[in-house]
mmCIF file of C-alpha atoms in Angstrom:
data_model
loop_
_atom_site.group_PDB
_atom_site.id
_atom_site.type_symbol
_atom_site.label_atom_id
_atom_site.label_comp_id
_atom_site.label_asym_id
_atom_site.label_seq_id
_atom_site.Cartn_x
_atom_site.Cartn_y
_atom_site.Cartn_z
ATOM 1 C CA MET A 284 -0.069 -0.164 -0.099
ATOM 2 C CA SER A 285 2.812 2.367 0.849
ATOM 3 C CA ASP A 286 4.039 2.126 -2.899
ATOM 4 C CA LEU A 287 0.477 2.187 -4.244
ATOM 5 C CA SER A 288 -0.801 5.061 -2.365
ATOM 6 C CA LYS A 289 1.762 7.619 -4.089
ATOM 7 C CA TYR A 290 -0.288 7.173 -7.188
ATOM 8 C CA LEU A 291 -3.628 8.015 -5.254
ATOM 9 C CA THR A 292 -2.814 11.670 -4.495
ATOM 10 C CA SER A 293 -6.277 12.654 -5.550
ATOM 11 C CA LEU A 294 -8.166 9.960 -3.856
ATOM 12 C CA VAL A 295 -11.292 11.130 -1.885
ATOM 13 C CA THR A 296 -12.816 7.829 -0.716
ATOM 14 C CA ILE A 297 -11.715 4.269 -0.298
ATOM 15 C CA LYS A 298 -13.277 1.251 0.902
ATOM 16 C CA LEU A 299 -10.731 -1.583 2.167
ATOM 17 C CA ARG A 300 -13.514 -3.938 4.130
ATOM 18 C CA LEU A 301 -12.299 -7.516 4.789
ATOM 19 C CA CYS A 302 -8.874 -6.827 3.740
ATOM 20 C CA CYS A 303 -7.391 -8.959 6.657
ATOM 21 C CA SER A 304 -3.489 -8.292 5.761
ATOM 22 C CA LEU A 305 -3.842 -4.450 6.418
ATOM 23 C CA THR A 306 -3.333 -2.963 9.799
ATOM 24 C CA GLU A 307 -3.039 0.532 11.136
ATOM 25 C CA SER A 308 0.286 1.103 8.941
ATOM 26 C CA THR A 309 -2.105 1.200 6.166
ATOM 27 C CA PHE A 310 -4.213 4.312 7.710
ATOM 28 C CA PHE A 311 -1.204 6.050 8.552
ATOM 29 C CA THR A 312 0.112 5.603 4.624
ATOM 30 C CA LEU A 313 -3.007 6.636 3.170
ATOM 31 C CA ALA A 314 -3.230 9.696 5.644
ATOM 32 C CA LYS A 315 0.291 10.949 4.712
ATOM 33 C CA ASN A 316 0.296 10.140 0.965
ATOM 34 C CA CYS A 317 -3.444 10.916 0.247
ATOM 35 C CA PRO A 318 -4.043 14.527 1.238
ATOM 36 C CA LEU A 319 -7.424 14.725 -0.020
ATOM 37 C CA LEU A 320 -8.983 11.825 1.556
ATOM 38 C CA LYS A 321 -12.075 12.260 3.206
ATOM 39 C CA ASP A 322 -13.570 8.819 3.648
ATOM 40 C CA ILE A 323 -11.906 5.786 4.911
ATOM 41 C CA ASP A 324 -13.560 2.334 5.239
ATOM 42 C CA MET A 325 -11.363 -0.166 6.841
ATOM 43 C CA CYS A 326 -14.285 -2.680 8.643
ATOM 44 C CA GLU A 327 -12.844 -6.242 9.526
ATOM 45 C CA THR A 328 -9.184 -5.651 8.563
ATOM 46 C CA ASN A 329 -6.300 -6.282 11.162
ATOM 47 C CA PHE A 330 -6.491 -2.962 12.778
ATOM 48 C CA GLY A 331 -4.545 -3.304 16.221
ATOM 49 C CA ARG A 332 -2.487 -6.166 15.235
ATOM 50 C CA GLY A 333 0.463 -3.951 13.094
ATOM 51 C CA ASP A 334 3.341 -1.953 13.986
ATOM 52 C CA ARG A 335 3.347 1.411 13.169
ATOM 53 C CA THR A 336 6.139 2.195 10.403
ATOM 54 C CA GLU A 337 4.994 5.468 8.925
ATOM 55 C CA ASP A 338 5.246 8.661 10.798
ATOM 56 C CA ILE A 339 2.076 10.314 12.127
ATOM 57 C CA VAL A 340 1.208 13.240 9.629
ATOM 58 C CA LYS A 341 -1.885 15.109 10.321
ATOM 59 C CA ASN A 342 -4.848 15.130 7.593
ATOM 60 C CA PRO A 343 -7.611 17.407 8.752
ATOM 61 C CA ARG A 344 -9.705 16.643 5.527
ATOM 62 C CA ILE A 345 -10.537 12.995 6.927
ATOM 63 C CA LYS A 346 -14.262 13.300 7.842
ATOM 64 C CA SER A 347 -15.532 9.535 7.887
ATOM 65 C CA LEU A 348 -13.711 6.812 9.624
ATOM 66 C CA LYS A 349 -15.099 3.261 9.905
ATOM 67 C CA LEU A 350 -13.046 0.862 11.662
ATOM 68 C CA ASP A 351 -15.932 -1.781 12.522
ATOM 69 C CA PHE A 352 -15.193 -5.279 13.597
ATOM 70 C CA ASN A 353 -11.538 -4.704 14.454
ATOM 71 C CA LEU A 354 -11.692 -7.117 17.400
ATOM 72 C CA ASP A 355 -8.135 -6.227 18.546
ATOM 73 C CA GLN A 356 -8.215 -2.517 18.260
ATOM 74 C CA THR A 357 -7.244 -0.749 21.399
ATOM 75 C CA ASP A 358 -7.572 2.608 23.228
ATOM 76 C CA GLU A 359 -3.774 3.004 22.573
ATOM 77 C CA CYS A 360 -4.382 2.837 19.220
ATOM 78 C CA LEU A 361 -7.208 5.241 18.898
ATOM 79 C CA GLY A 362 -5.300 7.911 20.607
ATOM 80 C CA GLU A 363 -2.725 7.697 17.877
ATOM 81 C CA LEU A 364 -5.368 7.744 15.124
ATOM 82 C CA ALA A 365 -6.831 10.947 16.694
ATOM 83 C CA SER A 366 -3.788 13.054 16.027
ATOM 84 C CA VAL A 367 -4.306 12.131 12.436
ATOM 85 C CA CYS A 368 -7.918 13.274 11.568
ATOM 86 C CA PRO A 369 -8.653 16.316 13.910
ATOM 87 C CA GLY A 370 -11.807 17.176 11.611
ATOM 88 C CA LEU A 371 -13.533 13.817 11.864
ATOM 89 C CA GLU A 372 -17.259 13.990 12.091
ATOM 90 C CA MET A 373 -18.449 10.353 11.430
ATOM 91 C CA PHE A 374 -16.532 7.422 13.387
ATOM 92 C CA ASP A 375 -17.705 3.885 13.477
ATOM 93 C CA LEU A 376 -16.039 1.389 16.248
ATOM 94 C CA SER A 377 -18.912 -1.057 16.795
ATOM 95 C CA HIS A 378 -18.425 -4.470 17.523
ATOM 96 C CA CYS A 379 -14.779 -3.332 19.090
ATOM 97 C CA PRO A 380 -14.875 -5.010 22.462
ATOM 98 C CA ARG A 381 -11.724 -3.577 23.752
ATOM 99 C CA ILE A 382 -12.627 0.117 22.995
ATOM 100 C CA THR A 383 -13.707 1.896 25.913
ATOM 101 C CA GLN A 384 -14.669 5.673 26.809
ATOM 102 C CA ASN A 385 -10.628 6.296 27.201
ATOM 103 C CA GLY A 386 -10.036 5.828 23.618
ATOM 104 C CA VAL A 387 -13.026 7.338 22.120
ATOM 105 C CA SER A 388 -12.416 10.486 24.279
ATOM 106 C CA ASN A 389 -9.521 11.583 21.964
ATOM 107 C CA PHE A 390 -11.965 11.863 19.116
ATOM 108 C CA LEU A 391 -14.832 13.661 20.758
ATOM 109 C CA LYS A 392 -15.154 17.282 19.806
ATOM 110 C CA THR A 393 -18.051 19.526 19.228
ATOM 111 C CA ASP A 394 -18.254 19.167 15.416
ATOM 112 C CA SER A 395 -18.815 15.479 15.853
ATOM 113 C CA LYS A 396 -22.109 14.297 14.151
ATOM 114 C CA VAL A 397 -22.101 10.306 14.115
ATOM 115 C CA LEU A 398 -20.766 8.065 16.709
ATOM 116 C CA GLU A 399 -21.627 4.303 16.118
ATOM 117 C CA ALA A 400 -20.298 2.424 19.238
ATOM 118 C CA ALA A 401 -22.415 -0.791 19.079
ATOM 119 C CA GLU A 402 -20.997 -3.513 21.286
ATOM 120 C CA SER A 403 -18.185 -1.305 22.737
ATOM 121 C CA GLY A 404 -16.911 -0.735 26.142
ATOM 122 C CA ILE A 405 -18.807 2.514 26.668
ATOM 123 C CA ASP A 406 -20.534 3.095 30.062
ATOM 124 C CA ASP A 407 -22.285 5.907 31.608
ATOM 125 C CA GLU A 408 -18.780 7.683 32.173
ATOM 126 C CA GLY A 409 -18.484 7.514 28.514
ATOM 127 C CA LEU A 410 -21.883 8.917 27.803
ATOM 128 C CA ALA A 411 -21.101 11.743 30.198
ATOM 129 C CA MET A 412 -18.246 12.628 28.193
ATOM 130 C CA ILE A 413 -19.986 12.471 24.931
ATOM 131 C CA GLY A 414 -22.436 14.587 26.425
ATOM 132 C CA ASN A 415 -20.205 17.130 27.374
ATOM 133 C CA ARG A 416 -17.788 17.195 24.479
ATOM 134 C CA CYS A 417 -20.136 16.482 21.599
ATOM 135 C CA ARG A 418 -23.306 18.576 22.069
ATOM 136 C CA GLY A 419 -23.696 18.783 18.494
ATOM 137 C CA ILE A 420 -24.095 14.979 17.739
ATOM 138 C CA MET A 421 -26.914 13.804 15.531
ATOM 139 C CA ILE A 422 -26.765 9.896 15.456
ATOM 140 C CA LEU A 423 -25.689 7.795 18.341
ATOM 141 C CA ASP A 424 -25.824 3.859 18.063
ATOM 142 C CA LEU A 425 -25.221 2.047 21.482
ATOM 143 C CA GLU A 426 -26.658 -1.179 20.630
ATOM 144 C CA GLY A 427 -25.334 -3.715 23.075
ATOM 145 C CA CYS A 428 -23.471 -1.381 25.367
ATOM 146 C CA LEU A 429 -24.150 -3.351 28.442
ATOM 147 C CA GLY A 430 -22.188 -0.991 30.847
ATOM 148 C CA ALA A 431 -24.512 1.743 29.848
ATOM 149 C CA THR A 432 -27.655 2.734 31.858
ATOM 150 C CA SER A 433 -30.329 5.383 31.865
ATOM 151 C CA ILE A 434 -28.104 7.608 33.960
ATOM 152 C CA GLY A 435 -25.664 7.912 31.144
ATOM 153 C CA LEU A 436 -28.540 8.209 28.770
ATOM 154 C CA LYS A 437 -30.228 11.309 30.684
ATOM 155 C CA GLU A 438 -26.718 12.918 30.219
ATOM 156 C CA ILE A 439 -26.731 12.380 26.580
ATOM 157 C CA LEU A 440 -30.150 13.995 26.333
ATOM 158 C CA ARG A 441 -29.470 17.000 28.517
ATOM 159 C CA ASN A 442 -26.583 18.077 26.307
ATOM 160 C CA CYS A 443 -27.122 16.973 23.033
ATOM 161 C CA ARG A 444 -29.643 19.108 21.758
ATOM 162 C CA ARG A 445 -29.172 18.178 18.031
ATOM 163 C CA LEU A 446 -29.843 14.496 18.549
ATOM 164 C CA ARG A 447 -31.884 12.894 15.839
ATOM 165 C CA GLU A 448 -31.391 9.011 16.134
ATOM 166 C CA ILE A 449 -30.461 6.676 19.163
ATOM 167 C CA ASN A 450 -29.878 2.738 19.133
ATOM 168 C CA LEU A 451 -30.709 1.653 22.459
ATOM 169 C CA ASN A 452 -31.181 -2.031 21.005
ATOM 170 C CA ALA A 453 -29.790 -4.838 23.311
ATOM 171 C CA CYS A 454 -28.779 -2.497 25.905
ATOM 172 C CA SER A 455 -30.098 -4.507 28.795
ATOM 173 C CA ASN A 456 -29.256 -2.029 31.438
ATOM 174 C CA MET A 457 -31.088 0.639 29.942
ATOM 175 C CA SER A 458 -34.563 1.595 30.955
ATOM 176 C CA THR A 459 -37.238 3.084 28.673
ATOM 177 C CA GLU A 460 -39.539 3.932 31.443
ATOM 178 C CA SER A 461 -38.688 7.774 30.584
ATOM 179 C CA VAL A 462 -39.437 7.879 26.625
ATOM 180 C CA ASP A 463 -41.896 10.415 26.889
ATOM 181 C CA TRP A 464 -39.206 12.666 28.908
ATOM 182 C CA MET A 465 -36.670 12.035 26.099
ATOM 183 C CA VAL A 466 -38.826 13.318 23.494
ATOM 184 C CA PHE A 467 -39.938 16.592 25.425
ATOM 185 C CA SER A 468 -35.853 17.086 26.461
ATOM 186 C CA VAL A 469 -34.792 16.452 22.691
ATOM 187 C CA PRO A 470 -37.480 17.667 20.422
ATOM 188 C CA SER A 471 -34.888 17.089 17.401
ATOM 189 C CA LEU A 472 -35.348 13.251 18.147
ATOM 190 C CA LYS A 473 -36.867 11.256 15.302
ATOM 191 C CA LYS A 474 -35.771 7.839 15.639
ATOM 192 C CA LEU A 475 -35.366 5.440 18.710
ATOM 193 C CA VAL A 476 -34.611 1.889 18.148
ATOM 194 C CA VAL A 477 -35.131 -0.536 21.154
ATOM 195 C CA SER A 478 -35.058 -4.086 21.946
ATOM 196 C CA ASP A 479 -38.540 -5.181 21.186
ATOM 197 C CA GLU A 480 -41.907 -3.969 20.648
ATOM 198 C CA HIS A 481 -42.688 -4.828 24.353
ATOM 199 C CA SER A 482 -40.072 -2.216 25.465
ATOM 200 C CA ILE A 483 -42.251 0.922 24.793
ATOM 201 C CA THR A 484 -45.998 0.772 25.942
ATOM 202 C CA GLU A 485 -48.800 1.914 23.512
ATOM 203 C CA SER A 486 -49.019 5.586 25.455
ATOM 204 C CA GLN A 487 -45.413 6.074 25.224
ATOM 205 C CA ARG A 488 -45.378 5.245 21.147
ATOM 206 C CA ARG A 489 -48.397 7.841 20.984
ATOM 207 C CA VAL A 490 -46.281 10.214 22.856
ATOM 208 C CA LEU A 491 -43.417 9.683 20.162
ATOM 209 C CA LEU A 492 -45.291 9.554 17.338
ATOM 210 C CA GLY A 493 -46.949 12.972 18.355
ATOM 211 C CA HIS A 494 -43.582 14.340 18.395
ATOM 212 C CA GLU A 495 -42.852 12.814 14.811
ATOM 213 C CA CYS A 496 -40.359 10.271 16.334
ATOM 214 C CA LEU A 497 -40.369 6.729 14.787
ATOM 215 C CA VAL A 498 -39.982 3.839 17.365
ATOM 216 C CA SER A 499 -38.344 0.541 15.644
ATOM 217 C CA TRP A 500 -37.057 -2.504 17.464
ATOM 218 C CA TRP A 501 -34.378 -4.824 16.478
ATOM 219 C CA ASP A 502 -36.189 -7.016 13.701
ATOM 220 C CA ALA A 503 -37.394 -4.359 11.882
ATOM 221 C CA ALA A 504 -34.563 -1.885 12.268
ATOM 222 C CA THR A 505 -32.421 -0.642 9.726
ATOM 223 C CA ILE A 506 -28.867 0.396 10.143
ATOM 224 C CA LEU A 507 -28.345 3.639 11.385
ATOM 225 C CA ASP A 508 -26.896 5.985 8.452
ATOM 226 C CA ALA A 509 -25.052 9.111 8.708
#
């Protein structure tokens, strides 16, 4: 990739999904040699298993980074990535169980708009951090985040006034009893994904629909798009 990237100086988007021989070194190489790059997709690669051989070069044009299903990715690795793309708006680290708020905190900025963190190690402390640092966030995927509870959710809703979509599917420690409070607190909320149709009462569903907020559950929910 090091030699190839030198001929890709005009590259804007690259998708390297399932390229299992690629590690974080590929990311650093692309960021260095492709100054116009905005969107990098390295889902299910070998992130977290390589040795960084390239110098860290800042690339503020990178806006979208998808690193989902990289099971060996660590907080330490994310710390290095954050210094490369300070302008990141969309970040996908879904199904990266070793990632916690310590790693995510490096990416949290006021202009962050999308955070997909399904089945990560984010807990209430992490949600409070997101609420304080990413007040402009619009889409938040917390599916399967077992350390997240209603306490952390309230921090998100209290501070993120532009939130439009939130996925709480399989958040077994998250209560939806205060759903009506959710829509009154954040009128911008337009989509709520819960574990099943019984998670929301009929009266709560009417309140949500009255505020033009769609409720769906895991078997009907679609992947949240940026």
